[in-house]
Short mmCIF file of C-alpha atoms in Angstrom, two decimals:
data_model
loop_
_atom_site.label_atom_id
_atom_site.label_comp_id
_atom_site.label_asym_id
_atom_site.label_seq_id
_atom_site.Cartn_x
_atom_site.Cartn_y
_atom_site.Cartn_z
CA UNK U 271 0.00 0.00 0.00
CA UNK U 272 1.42 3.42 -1.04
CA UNK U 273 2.52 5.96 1.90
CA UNK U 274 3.98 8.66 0.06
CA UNK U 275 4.23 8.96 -3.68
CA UNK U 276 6.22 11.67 -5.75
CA UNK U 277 5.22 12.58 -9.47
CA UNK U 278 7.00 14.60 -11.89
CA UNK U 279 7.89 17.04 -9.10
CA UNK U 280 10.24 19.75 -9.58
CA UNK U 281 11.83 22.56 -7.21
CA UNK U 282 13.24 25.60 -8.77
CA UNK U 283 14.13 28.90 -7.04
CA UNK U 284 13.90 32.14 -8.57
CA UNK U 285 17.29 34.25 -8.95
CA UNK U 286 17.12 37.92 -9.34
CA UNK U 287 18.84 38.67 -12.89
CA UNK U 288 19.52 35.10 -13.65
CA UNK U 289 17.14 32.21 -14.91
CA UNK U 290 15.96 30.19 -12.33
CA UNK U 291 18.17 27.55 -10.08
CA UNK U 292 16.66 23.99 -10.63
CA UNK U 293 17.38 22.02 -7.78
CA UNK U 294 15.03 19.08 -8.32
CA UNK U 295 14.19 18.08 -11.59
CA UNK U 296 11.25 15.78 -12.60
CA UNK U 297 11.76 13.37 -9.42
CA UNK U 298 9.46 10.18 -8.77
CA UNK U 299 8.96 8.24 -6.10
CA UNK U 300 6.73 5.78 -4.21
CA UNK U 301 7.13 4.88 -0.68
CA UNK U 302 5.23 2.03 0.44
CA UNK U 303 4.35 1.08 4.32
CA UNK U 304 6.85 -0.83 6.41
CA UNK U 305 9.14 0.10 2.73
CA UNK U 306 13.24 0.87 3.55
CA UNK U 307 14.53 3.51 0.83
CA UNK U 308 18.14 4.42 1.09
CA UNK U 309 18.77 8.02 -1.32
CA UNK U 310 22.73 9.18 -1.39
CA UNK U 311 23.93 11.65 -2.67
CA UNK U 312 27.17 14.21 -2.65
CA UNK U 313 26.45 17.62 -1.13
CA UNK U 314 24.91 19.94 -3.53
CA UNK U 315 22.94 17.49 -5.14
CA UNK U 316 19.31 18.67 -3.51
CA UNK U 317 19.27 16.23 -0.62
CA UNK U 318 18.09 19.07 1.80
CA UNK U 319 15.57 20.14 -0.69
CA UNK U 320 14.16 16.76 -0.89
CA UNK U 321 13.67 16.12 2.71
CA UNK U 322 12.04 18.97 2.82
CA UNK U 323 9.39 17.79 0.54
CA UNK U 324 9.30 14.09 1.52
CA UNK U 325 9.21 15.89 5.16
CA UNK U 326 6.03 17.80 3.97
CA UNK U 327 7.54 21.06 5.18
CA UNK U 328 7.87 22.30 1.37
CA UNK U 329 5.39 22.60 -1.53
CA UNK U 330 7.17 21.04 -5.27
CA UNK U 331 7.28 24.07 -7.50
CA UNK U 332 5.72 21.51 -10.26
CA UNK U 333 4.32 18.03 -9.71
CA UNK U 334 2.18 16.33 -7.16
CA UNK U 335 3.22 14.63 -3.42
CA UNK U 336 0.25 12.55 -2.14
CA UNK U 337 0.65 10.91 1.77
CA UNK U 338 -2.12 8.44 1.51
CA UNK U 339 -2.83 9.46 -0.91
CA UNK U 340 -4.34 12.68 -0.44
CA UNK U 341 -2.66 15.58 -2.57
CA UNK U 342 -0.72 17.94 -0.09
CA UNK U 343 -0.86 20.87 -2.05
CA UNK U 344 -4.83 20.73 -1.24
CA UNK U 345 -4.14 20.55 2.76
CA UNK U 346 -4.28 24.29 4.32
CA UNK U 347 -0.93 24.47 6.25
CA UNK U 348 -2.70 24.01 9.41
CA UNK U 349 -3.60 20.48 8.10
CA UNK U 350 0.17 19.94 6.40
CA UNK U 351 1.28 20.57 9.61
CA UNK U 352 -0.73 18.11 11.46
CA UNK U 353 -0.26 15.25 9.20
CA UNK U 354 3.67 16.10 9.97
CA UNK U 355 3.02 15.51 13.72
CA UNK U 356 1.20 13.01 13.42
CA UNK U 357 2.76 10.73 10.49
CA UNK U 358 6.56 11.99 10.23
CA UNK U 359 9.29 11.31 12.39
CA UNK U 360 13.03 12.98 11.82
CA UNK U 361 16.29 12.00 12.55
CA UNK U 362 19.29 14.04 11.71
CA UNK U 363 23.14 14.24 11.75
CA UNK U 364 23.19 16.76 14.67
CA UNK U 365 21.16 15.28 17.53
CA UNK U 366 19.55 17.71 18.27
CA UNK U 367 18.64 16.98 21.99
CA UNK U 368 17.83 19.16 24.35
CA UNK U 369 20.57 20.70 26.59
CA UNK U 370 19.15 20.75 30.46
CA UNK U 371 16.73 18.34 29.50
CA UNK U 372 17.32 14.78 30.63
CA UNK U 373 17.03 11.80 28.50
CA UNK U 374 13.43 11.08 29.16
CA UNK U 375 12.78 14.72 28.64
CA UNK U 376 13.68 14.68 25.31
CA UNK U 377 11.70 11.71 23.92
CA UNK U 378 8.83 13.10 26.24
CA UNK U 379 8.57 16.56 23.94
CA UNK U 380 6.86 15.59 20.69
CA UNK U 381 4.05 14.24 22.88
CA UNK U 382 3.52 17.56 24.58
CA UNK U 383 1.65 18.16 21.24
CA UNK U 384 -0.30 15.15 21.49
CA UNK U 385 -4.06 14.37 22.25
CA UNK U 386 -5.74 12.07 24.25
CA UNK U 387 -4.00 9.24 25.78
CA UNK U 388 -0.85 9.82 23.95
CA UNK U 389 -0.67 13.43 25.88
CA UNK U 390 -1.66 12.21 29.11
CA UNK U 391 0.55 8.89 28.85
CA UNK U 392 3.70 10.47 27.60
CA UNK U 393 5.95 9.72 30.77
CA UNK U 394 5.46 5.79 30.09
CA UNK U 395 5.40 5.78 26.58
CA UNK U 396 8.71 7.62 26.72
CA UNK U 397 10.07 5.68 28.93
CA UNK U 398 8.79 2.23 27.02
CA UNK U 399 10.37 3.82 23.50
CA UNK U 400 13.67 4.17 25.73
CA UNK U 401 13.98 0.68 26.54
CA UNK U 402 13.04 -0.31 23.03
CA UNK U 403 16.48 1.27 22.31
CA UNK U 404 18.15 0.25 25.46
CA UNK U 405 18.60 3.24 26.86
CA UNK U 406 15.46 2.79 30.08
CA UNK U 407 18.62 3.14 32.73
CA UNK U 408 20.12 6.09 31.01
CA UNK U 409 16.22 7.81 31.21
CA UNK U 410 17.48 10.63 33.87
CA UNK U 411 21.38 11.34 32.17
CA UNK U 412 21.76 14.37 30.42
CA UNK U 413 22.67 14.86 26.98
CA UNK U 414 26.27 15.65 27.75
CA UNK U 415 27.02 12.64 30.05
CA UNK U 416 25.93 10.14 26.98
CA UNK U 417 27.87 8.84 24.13
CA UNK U 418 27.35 10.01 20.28
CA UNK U 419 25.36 6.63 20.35
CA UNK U 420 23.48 6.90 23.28
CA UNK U 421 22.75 10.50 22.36
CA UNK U 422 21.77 8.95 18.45
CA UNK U 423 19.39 6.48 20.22
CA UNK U 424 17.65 9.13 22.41
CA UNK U 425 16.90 10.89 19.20
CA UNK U 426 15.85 8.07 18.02
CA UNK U 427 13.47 7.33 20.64
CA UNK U 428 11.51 10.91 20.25
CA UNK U 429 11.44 10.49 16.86
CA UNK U 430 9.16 6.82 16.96
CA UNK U 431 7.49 8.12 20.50
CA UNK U 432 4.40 9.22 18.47
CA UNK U 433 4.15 6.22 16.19
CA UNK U 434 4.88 8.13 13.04
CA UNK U 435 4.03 6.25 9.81
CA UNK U 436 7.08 7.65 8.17
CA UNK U 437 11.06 7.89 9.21
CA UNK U 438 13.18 10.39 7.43
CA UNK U 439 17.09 9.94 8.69
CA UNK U 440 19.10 12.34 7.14
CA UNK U 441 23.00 11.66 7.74
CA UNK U 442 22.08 9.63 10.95
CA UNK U 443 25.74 7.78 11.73
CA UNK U 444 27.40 11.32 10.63
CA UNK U 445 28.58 11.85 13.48
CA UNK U 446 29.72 8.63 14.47
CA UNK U 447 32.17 6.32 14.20
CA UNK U 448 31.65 3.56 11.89
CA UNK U 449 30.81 0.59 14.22
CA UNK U 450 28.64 3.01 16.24
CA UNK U 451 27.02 3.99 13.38
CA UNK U 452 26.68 0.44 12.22
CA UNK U 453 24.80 -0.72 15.93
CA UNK U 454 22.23 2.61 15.18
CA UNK U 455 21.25 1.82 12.08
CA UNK U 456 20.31 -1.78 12.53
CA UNK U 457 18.71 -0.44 15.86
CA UNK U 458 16.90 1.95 13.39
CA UNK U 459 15.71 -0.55 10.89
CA UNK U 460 14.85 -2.89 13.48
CA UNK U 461 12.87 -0.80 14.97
CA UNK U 462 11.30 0.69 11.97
CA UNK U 463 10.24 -2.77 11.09
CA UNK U 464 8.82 -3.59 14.19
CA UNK U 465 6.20 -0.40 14.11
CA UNK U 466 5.75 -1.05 10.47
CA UNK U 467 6.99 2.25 9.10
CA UNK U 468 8.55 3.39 6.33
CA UNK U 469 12.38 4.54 6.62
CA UNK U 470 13.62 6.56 4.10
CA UNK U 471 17.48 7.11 4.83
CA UNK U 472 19.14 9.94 3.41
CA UNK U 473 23.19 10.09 2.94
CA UNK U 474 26.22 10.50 1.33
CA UNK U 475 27.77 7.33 2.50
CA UNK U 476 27.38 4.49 0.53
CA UNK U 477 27.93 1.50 3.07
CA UNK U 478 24.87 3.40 4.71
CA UNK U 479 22.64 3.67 1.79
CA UNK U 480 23.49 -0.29 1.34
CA UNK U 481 21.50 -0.99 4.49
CA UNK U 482 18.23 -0.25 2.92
CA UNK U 483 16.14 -2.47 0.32
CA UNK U 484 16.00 -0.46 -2.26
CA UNK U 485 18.32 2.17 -3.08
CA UNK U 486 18.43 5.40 -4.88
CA UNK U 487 21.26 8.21 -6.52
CA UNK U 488 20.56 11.95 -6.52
CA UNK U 489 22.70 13.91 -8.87
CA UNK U 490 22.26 17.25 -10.12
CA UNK U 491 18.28 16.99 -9.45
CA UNK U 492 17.63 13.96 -10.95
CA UNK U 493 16.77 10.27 -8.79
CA UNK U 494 17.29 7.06 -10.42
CA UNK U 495 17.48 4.03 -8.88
CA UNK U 496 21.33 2.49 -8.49
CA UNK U 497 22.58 -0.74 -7.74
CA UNK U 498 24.79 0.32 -4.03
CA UNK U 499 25.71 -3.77 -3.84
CA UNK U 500 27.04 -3.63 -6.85
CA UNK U 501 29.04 -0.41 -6.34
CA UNK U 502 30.32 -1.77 -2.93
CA UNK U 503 31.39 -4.74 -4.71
CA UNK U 504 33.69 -3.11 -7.05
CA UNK U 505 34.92 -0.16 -5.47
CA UNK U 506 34.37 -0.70 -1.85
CA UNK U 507 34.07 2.83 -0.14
CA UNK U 508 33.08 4.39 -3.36
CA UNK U 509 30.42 6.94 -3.23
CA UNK U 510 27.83 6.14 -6.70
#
């Protein structure tokens, strides 16, 4: 069943004296639930721009997004934005956590701006997404007295605390080391697949991108499907 589909869409950006700067060009894209999409990507290439859009932050300058398939350009932002809450869960680079805020703290947040049970719940449901990532003892540590993993993980937690039907990582190991990064992103897929949403991972690095079931290139605008395996295989460390 589709979750998010892309057609034909386009994002330009209009230069003063100068034709416009096409950043996306013509990109399609269907996202299916409990689907892993890996997209990578050199900087430049309009990865920001498309998380933005896949993110529903962004309208496409041309071309249609649909999230169950309901056309967003017809939501009012008030509704955009609530289908965000609701639906979308980020993960970035930077972690992003709260500084004075412990652990539990931090996953507890996006459920301040929940309803019902979710809202009134939102001590135990942060504290049962923190043991899902292992992290229930570390519940009262501050940011600054956890590891880059740990700290990756916490993120993690507030990010699926809500249920979200969608996962966008962008850059998620890039600030780790490569074994760290390894553990989080099988902790993110594993995860993922156990609430049945969609991850769509976003990166430059190719062993990351690899990860993912089916896999993606982003050059100059454009997205075509690539082979990552097969790239790995022959030039192992190679960005496509």
């Amino acid at each position: 069943m589709s979750l998010l589909s892309l057609s034909g869409v386009t994002r330009s950006v209009d230069l003063p004296d100068a034709p416009p700067l096409h950043i996306l060009r013509g990109v399609d894209l269907e996202v299916s639930v409990g689907d892993h999409v890996s997209i990578v990507g050199r900087s430049g290439s309009g990865k920001s721009t498309l998380l933005n859009l896949l993110g529903l932050l962004d309208n496409p300058t041309e071309g249609e997004i649909r999230f169950d398939d309901k056309r967003i350009s017809a939501m009012s932002g008030n509704e955009r934005d609530r289908c965000r809450g609701r639906n979308v869960g980020f993960i970035f680079q930077q972690f992003n956590l709260l500084s004075g805020r412990t652990a539990l703290e931090n996953v507890m947040t996006p459920l301040l701006y929940a309803s019902g049970q979710q809202f009134w719940r939102r001590k135990q449901l942060a504290l049962d997404m923190l043991g899902r990532v292992g992290l229930d003892s570390r519940a009262q540590s501050m940011p600054e007295k956890l590891s880059g993993g740990e700290q990756q993980r916490v993120a993690i937690a507030r990010a699926l605390v809500r249920g979200p039907r969608l996962i966008l990582a962008d850059e998620p190991t890039g600030a780790l080391d490569v074994e760290t990064g390894a553990t989080v992103m099988a902790l993110l897929d594993e995860v993922a697949e156990a609430s049945g949403a969609a991850l769509i991972t976003i990166t430059h690095d190719v062993n990351v991108a690899a990860l993912a079931r089916r896999h993606y290139r982003l050059d100059q605008g454009v997205l075509a499907p690539v082979d990552v395996k097969r790239v790995l295989a022959l030039q192992p460390g190679a960005t496509p």
